[in-house]
Short mmCIF file of N, CA and C in Angstrom, two decimals:
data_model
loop_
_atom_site.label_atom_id
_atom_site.label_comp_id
_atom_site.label_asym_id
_atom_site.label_seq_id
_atom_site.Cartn_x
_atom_site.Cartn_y
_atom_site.Cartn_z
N UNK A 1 0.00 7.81 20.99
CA UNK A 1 -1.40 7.89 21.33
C UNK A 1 -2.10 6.57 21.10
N UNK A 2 -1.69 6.17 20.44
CA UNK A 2 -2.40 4.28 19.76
C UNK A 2 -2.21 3.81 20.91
N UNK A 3 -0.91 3.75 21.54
CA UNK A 3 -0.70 2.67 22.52
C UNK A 3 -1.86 3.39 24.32
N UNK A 4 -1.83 4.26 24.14
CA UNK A 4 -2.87 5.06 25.30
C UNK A 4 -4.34 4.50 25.20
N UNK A 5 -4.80 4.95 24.02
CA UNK A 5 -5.97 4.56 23.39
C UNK A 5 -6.23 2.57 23.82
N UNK A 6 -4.94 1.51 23.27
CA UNK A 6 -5.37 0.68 23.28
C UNK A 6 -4.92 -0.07 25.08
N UNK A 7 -4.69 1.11 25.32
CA UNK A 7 -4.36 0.39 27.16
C UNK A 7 -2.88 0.01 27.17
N UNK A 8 -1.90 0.15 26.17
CA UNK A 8 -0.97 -0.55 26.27
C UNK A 8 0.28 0.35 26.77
N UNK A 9 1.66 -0.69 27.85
CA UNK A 9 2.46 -0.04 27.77
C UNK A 9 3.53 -1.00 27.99
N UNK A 10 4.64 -0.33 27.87
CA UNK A 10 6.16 -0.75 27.05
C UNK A 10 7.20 -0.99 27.85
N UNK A 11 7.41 -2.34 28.48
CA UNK A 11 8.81 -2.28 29.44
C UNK A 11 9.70 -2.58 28.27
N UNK A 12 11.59 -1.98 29.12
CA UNK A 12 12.45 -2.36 27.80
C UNK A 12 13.37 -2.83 28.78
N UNK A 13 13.88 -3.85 28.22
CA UNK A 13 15.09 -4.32 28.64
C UNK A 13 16.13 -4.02 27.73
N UNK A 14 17.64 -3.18 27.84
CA UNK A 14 18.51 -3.19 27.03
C UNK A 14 20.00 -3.44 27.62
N UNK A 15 20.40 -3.75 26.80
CA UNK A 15 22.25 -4.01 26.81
C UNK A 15 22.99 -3.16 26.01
N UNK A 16 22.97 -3.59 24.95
CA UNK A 16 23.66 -2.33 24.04
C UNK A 16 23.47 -1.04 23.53
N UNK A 17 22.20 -0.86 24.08
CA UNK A 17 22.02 0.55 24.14
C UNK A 17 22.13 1.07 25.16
N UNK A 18 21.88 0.88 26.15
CA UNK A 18 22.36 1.67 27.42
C UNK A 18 21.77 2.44 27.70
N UNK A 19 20.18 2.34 27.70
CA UNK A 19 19.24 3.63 27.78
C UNK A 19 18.59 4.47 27.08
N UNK A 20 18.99 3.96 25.80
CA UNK A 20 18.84 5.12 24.37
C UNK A 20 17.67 4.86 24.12
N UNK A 21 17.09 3.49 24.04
CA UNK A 21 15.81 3.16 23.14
C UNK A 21 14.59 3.70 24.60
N UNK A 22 14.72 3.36 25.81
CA UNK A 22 14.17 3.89 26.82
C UNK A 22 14.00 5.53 26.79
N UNK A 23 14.64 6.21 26.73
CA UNK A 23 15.03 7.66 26.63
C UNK A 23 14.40 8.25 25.45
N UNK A 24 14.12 6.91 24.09
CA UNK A 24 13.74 7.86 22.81
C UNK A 24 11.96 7.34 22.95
N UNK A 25 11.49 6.34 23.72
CA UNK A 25 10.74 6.11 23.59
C UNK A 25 9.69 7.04 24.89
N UNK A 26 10.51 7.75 26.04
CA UNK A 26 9.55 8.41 26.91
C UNK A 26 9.91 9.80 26.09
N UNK A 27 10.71 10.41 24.93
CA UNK A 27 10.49 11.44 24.54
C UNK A 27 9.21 11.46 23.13
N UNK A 28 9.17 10.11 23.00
CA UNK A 28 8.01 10.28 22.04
C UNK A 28 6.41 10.19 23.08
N UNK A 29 6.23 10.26 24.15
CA UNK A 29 5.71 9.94 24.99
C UNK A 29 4.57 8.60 25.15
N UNK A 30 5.31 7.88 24.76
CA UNK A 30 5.34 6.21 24.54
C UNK A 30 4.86 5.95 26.11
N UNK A 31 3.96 5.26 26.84
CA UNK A 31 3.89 5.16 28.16
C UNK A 31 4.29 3.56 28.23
N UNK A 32 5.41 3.88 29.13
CA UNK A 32 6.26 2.64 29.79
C UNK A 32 6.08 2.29 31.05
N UNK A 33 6.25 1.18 31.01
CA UNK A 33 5.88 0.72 32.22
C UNK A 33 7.58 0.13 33.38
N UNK A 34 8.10 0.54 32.61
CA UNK A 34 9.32 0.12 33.86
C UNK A 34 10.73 -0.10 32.67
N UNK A 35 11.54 -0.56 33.14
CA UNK A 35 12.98 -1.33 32.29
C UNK A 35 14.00 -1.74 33.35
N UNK A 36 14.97 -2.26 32.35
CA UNK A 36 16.00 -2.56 32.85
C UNK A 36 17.52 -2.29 32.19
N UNK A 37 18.63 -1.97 32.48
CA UNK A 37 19.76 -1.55 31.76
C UNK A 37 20.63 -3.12 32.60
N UNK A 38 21.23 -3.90 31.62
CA UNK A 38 21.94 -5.30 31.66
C UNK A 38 23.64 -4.18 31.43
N UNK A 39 24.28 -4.67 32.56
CA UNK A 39 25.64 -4.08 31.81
C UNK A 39 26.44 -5.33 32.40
N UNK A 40 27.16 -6.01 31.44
CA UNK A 40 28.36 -6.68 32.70
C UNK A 40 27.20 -8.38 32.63
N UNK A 41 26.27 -8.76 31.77
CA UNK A 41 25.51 -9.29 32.09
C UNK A 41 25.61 -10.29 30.55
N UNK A 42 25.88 -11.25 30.06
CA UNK A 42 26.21 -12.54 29.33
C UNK A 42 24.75 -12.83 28.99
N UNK A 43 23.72 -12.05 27.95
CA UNK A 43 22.67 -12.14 27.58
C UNK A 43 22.24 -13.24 27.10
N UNK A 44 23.31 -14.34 26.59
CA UNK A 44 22.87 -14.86 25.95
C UNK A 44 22.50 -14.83 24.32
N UNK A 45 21.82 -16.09 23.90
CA UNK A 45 21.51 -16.36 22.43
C UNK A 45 19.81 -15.63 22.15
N UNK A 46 18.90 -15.63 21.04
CA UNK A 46 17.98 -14.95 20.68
C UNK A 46 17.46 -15.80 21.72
N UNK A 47 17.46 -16.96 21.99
CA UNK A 47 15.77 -17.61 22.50
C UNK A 47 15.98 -17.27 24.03
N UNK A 48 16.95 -17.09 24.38
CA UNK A 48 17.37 -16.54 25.86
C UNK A 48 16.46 -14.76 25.94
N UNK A 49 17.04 -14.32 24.61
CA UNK A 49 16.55 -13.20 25.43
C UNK A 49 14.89 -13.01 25.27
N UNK A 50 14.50 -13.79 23.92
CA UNK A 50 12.92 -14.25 23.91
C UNK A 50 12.78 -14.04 25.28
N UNK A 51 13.34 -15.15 26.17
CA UNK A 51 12.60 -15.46 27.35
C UNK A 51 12.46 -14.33 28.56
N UNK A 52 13.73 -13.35 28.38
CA UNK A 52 13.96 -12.06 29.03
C UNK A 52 12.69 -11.52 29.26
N UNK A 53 12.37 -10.71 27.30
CA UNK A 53 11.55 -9.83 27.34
C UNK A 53 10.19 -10.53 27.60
N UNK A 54 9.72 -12.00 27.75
CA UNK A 54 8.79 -12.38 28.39
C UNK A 54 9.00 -11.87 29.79
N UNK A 55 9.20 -12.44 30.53
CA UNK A 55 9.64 -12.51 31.98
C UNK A 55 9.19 -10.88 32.13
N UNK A 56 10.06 -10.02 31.35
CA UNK A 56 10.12 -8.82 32.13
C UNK A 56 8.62 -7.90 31.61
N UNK A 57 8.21 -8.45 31.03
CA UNK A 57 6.79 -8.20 30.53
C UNK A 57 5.60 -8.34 31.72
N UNK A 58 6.05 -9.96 32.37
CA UNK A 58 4.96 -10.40 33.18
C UNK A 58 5.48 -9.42 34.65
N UNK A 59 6.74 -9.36 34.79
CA UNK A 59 7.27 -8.39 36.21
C UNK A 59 6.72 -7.25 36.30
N UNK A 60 6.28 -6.58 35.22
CA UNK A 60 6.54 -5.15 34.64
C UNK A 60 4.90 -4.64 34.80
N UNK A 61 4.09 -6.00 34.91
CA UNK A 61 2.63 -6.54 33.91
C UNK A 61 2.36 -5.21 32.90
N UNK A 62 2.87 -5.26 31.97
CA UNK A 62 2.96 -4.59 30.80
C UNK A 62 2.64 -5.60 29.04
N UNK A 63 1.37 -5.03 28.73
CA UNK A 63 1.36 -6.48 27.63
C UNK A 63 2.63 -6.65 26.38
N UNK A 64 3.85 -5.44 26.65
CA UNK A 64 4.70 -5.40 25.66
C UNK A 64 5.86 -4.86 26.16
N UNK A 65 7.11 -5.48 25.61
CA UNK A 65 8.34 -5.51 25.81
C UNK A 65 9.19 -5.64 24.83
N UNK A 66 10.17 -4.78 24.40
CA UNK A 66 10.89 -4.52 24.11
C UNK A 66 12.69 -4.97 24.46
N UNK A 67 13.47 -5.49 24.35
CA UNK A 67 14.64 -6.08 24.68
C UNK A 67 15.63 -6.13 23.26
N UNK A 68 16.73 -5.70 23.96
CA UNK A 68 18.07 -5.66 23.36
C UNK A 68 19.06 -5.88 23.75
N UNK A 69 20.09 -6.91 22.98
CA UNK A 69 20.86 -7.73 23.67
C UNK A 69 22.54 -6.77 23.50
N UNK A 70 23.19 -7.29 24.06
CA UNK A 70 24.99 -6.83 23.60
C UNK A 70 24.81 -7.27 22.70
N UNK A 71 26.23 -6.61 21.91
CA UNK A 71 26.71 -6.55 20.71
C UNK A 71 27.54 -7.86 20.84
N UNK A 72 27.84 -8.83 20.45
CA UNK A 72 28.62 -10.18 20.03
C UNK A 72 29.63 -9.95 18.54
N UNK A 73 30.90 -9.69 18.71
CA UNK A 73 30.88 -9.30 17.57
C UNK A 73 30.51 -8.46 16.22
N UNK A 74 29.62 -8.74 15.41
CA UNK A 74 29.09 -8.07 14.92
C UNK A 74 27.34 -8.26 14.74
N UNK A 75 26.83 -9.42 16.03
CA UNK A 75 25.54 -9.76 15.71
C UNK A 75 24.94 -9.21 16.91
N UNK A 76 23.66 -9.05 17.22
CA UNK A 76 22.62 -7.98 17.76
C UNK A 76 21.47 -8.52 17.73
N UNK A 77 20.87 -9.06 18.63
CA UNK A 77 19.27 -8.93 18.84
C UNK A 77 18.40 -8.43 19.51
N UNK A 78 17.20 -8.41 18.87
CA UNK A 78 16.46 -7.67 19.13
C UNK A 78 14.74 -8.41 19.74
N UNK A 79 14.16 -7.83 20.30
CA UNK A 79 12.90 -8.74 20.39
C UNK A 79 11.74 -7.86 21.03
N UNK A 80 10.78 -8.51 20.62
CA UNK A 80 9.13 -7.56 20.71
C UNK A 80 8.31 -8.51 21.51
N UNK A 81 7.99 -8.34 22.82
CA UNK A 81 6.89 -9.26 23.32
C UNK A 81 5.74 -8.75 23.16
N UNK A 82 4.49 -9.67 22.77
CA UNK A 82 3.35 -8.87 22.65
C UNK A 82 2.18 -10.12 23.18
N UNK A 83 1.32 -9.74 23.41
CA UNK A 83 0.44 -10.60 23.86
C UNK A 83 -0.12 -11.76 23.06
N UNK A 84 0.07 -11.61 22.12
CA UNK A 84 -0.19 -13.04 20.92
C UNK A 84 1.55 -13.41 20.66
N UNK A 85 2.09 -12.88 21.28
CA UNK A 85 3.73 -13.61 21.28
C UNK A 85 5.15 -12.96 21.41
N UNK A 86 5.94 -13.57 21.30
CA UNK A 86 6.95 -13.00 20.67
C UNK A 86 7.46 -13.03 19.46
N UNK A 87 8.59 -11.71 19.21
CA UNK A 87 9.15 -11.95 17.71
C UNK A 87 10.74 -11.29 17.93
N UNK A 88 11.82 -12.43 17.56
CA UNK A 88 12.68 -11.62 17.42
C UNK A 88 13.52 -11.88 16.39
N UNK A 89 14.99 -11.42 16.32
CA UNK A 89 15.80 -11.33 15.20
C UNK A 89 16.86 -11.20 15.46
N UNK A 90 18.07 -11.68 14.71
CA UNK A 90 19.35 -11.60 15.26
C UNK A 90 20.08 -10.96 14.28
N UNK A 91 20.54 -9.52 14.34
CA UNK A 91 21.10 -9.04 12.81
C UNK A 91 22.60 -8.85 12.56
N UNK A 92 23.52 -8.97 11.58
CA UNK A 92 24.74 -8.71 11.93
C UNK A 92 24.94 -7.20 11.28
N UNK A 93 25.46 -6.63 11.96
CA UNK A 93 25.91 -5.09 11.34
C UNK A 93 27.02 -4.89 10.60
N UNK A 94 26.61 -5.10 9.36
CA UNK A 94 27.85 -4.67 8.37
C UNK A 94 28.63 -4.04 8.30
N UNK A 95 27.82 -2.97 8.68
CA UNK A 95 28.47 -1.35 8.22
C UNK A 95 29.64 -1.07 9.20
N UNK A 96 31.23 -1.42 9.53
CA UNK A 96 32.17 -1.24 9.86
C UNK A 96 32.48 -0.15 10.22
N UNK A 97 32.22 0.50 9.19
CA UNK A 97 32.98 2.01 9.62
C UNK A 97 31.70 3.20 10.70
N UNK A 98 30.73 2.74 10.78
CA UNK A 98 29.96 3.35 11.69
C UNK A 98 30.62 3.20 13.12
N UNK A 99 30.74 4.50 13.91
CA UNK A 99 30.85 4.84 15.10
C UNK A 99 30.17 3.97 16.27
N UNK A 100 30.49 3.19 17.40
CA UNK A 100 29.50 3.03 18.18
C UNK A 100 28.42 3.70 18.36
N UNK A 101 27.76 4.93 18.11
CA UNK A 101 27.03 6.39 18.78
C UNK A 101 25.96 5.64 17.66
N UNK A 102 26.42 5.45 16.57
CA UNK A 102 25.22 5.70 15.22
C UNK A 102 24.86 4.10 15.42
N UNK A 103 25.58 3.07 15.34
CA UNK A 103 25.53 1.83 15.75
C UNK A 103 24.03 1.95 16.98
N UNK A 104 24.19 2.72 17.73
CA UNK A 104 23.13 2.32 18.84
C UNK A 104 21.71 2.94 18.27
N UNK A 105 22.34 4.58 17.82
CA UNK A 105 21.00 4.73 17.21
C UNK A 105 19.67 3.66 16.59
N UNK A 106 20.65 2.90 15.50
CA UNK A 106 20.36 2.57 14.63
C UNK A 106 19.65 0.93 15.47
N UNK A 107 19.98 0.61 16.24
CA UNK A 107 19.18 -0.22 16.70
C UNK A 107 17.97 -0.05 17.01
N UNK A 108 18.32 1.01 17.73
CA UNK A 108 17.05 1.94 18.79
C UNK A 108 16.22 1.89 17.07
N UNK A 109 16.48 2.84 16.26
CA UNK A 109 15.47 2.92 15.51
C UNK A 109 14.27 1.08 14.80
N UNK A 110 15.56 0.59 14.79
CA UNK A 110 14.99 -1.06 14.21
C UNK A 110 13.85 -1.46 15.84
N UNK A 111 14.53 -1.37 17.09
CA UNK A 111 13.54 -1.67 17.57
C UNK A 111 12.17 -1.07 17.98
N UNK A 112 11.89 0.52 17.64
CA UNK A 112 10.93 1.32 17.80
C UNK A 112 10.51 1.15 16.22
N UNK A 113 10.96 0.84 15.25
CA UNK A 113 9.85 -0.06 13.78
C UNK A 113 9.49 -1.44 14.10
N UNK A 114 10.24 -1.88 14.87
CA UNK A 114 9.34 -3.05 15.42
C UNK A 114 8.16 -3.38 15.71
N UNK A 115 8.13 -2.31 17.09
CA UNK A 115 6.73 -1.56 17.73
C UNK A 115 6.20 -1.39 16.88
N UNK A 116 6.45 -0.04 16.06
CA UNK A 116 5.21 0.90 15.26
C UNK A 116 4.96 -0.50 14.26
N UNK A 117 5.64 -1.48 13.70
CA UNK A 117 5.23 -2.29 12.46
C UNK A 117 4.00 -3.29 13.39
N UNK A 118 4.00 -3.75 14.73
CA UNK A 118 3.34 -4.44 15.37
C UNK A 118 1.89 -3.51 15.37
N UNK A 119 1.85 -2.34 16.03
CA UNK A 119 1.11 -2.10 16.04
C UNK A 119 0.22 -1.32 14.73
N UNK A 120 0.68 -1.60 13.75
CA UNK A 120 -0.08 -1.24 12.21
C UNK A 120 -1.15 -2.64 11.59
N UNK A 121 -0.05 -3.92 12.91
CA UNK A 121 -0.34 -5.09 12.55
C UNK A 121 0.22 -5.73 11.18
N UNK A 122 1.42 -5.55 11.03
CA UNK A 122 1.76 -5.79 10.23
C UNK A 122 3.18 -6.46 10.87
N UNK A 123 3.96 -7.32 10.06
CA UNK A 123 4.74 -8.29 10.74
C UNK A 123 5.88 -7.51 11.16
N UNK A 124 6.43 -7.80 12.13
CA UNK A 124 7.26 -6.78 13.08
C UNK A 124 8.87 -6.96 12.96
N UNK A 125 8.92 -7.87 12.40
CA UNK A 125 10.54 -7.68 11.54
C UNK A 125 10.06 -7.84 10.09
N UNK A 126 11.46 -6.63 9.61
CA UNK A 126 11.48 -6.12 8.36
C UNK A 126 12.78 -6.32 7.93
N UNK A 127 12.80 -6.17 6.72
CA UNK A 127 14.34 -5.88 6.22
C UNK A 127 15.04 -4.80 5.76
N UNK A 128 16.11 -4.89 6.63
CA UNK A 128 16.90 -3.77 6.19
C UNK A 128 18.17 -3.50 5.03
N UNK A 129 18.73 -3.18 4.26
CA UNK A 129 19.15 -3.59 3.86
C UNK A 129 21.06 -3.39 3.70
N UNK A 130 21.60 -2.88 4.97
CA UNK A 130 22.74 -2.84 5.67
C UNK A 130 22.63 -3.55 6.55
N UNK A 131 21.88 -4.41 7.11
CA UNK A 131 21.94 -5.51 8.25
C UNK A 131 21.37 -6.95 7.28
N UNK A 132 22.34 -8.19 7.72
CA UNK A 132 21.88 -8.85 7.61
C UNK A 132 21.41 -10.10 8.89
N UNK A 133 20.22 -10.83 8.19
CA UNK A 133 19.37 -11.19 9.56
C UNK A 133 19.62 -12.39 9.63
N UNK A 134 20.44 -13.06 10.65
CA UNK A 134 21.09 -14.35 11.01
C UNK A 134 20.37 -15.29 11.60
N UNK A 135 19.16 -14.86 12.00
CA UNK A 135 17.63 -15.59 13.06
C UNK A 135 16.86 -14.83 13.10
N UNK A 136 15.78 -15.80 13.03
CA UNK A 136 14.36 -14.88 13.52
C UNK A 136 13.35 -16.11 14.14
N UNK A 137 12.75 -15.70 14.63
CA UNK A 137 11.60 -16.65 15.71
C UNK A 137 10.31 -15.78 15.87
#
């Protein structure tokens, strides 16, 4: 309802989720403005995909975007476009013995606290403390 209230809505670009963070965000009824699913697609480093979730922000004209990159190993980013900027983060996932399934969850959730931490206004990466954070911008 915040984001209704303040006019705002949410394109997502994802890779390693594959739809999940899109899917959890029109069941919270989050109003989006479009996305994209990258499969087969060499995302690139954090400032690359910085530039993604810009781009697909201004395509989308949506003042906020959301983007998630493939998995590299064990590192993952994530990123929040918002109209005073961007913010993102590059985390490595420790936790080994997690399933791909919970692995995606668990992004999805880091990047929908992103959101909700942006819009409390409060700084939009946090720490977790099973991921560690390899970049941030």
């Amino acid at each position: 309802q915040g984001l209704l209230v303040r006019n705002l809505h949410v394109a997502v670009s994802e890779h390693f989720t594959a739809g999940l963070l899109y899917w959890r965000l029109q069941a919270a009824d989050v109003p989006l403005a479009g996305g994209e699913l990258l499969a087969g697609v060499d995302d690139g480093d954090l400032d690359q995909l910085l530039l993604r979730a810009k781009a697909l922000a201004q395509h989308s004209k949506a003042p906020l975007a959301l983007a998630i990159s493939s998995q590299h190993d064990e590192l993952i980013s994530l990123v929040l476009h918002t109209p005073q900027g961007s913010y993102g983060q590059t985390l490595r996932y420790t936790a080994r013995r997690h399933q791909r399934a919970l692995r995606q969850e668990t992004v999805v959730m880091i990047a929908m606290d992103m959101l909700r931490r942006y819009l409390n206004n409060w700084s939009p990466v946090a720490d977790y403390p099973w991921l560690d954070r390899i970049a941030q911008r």
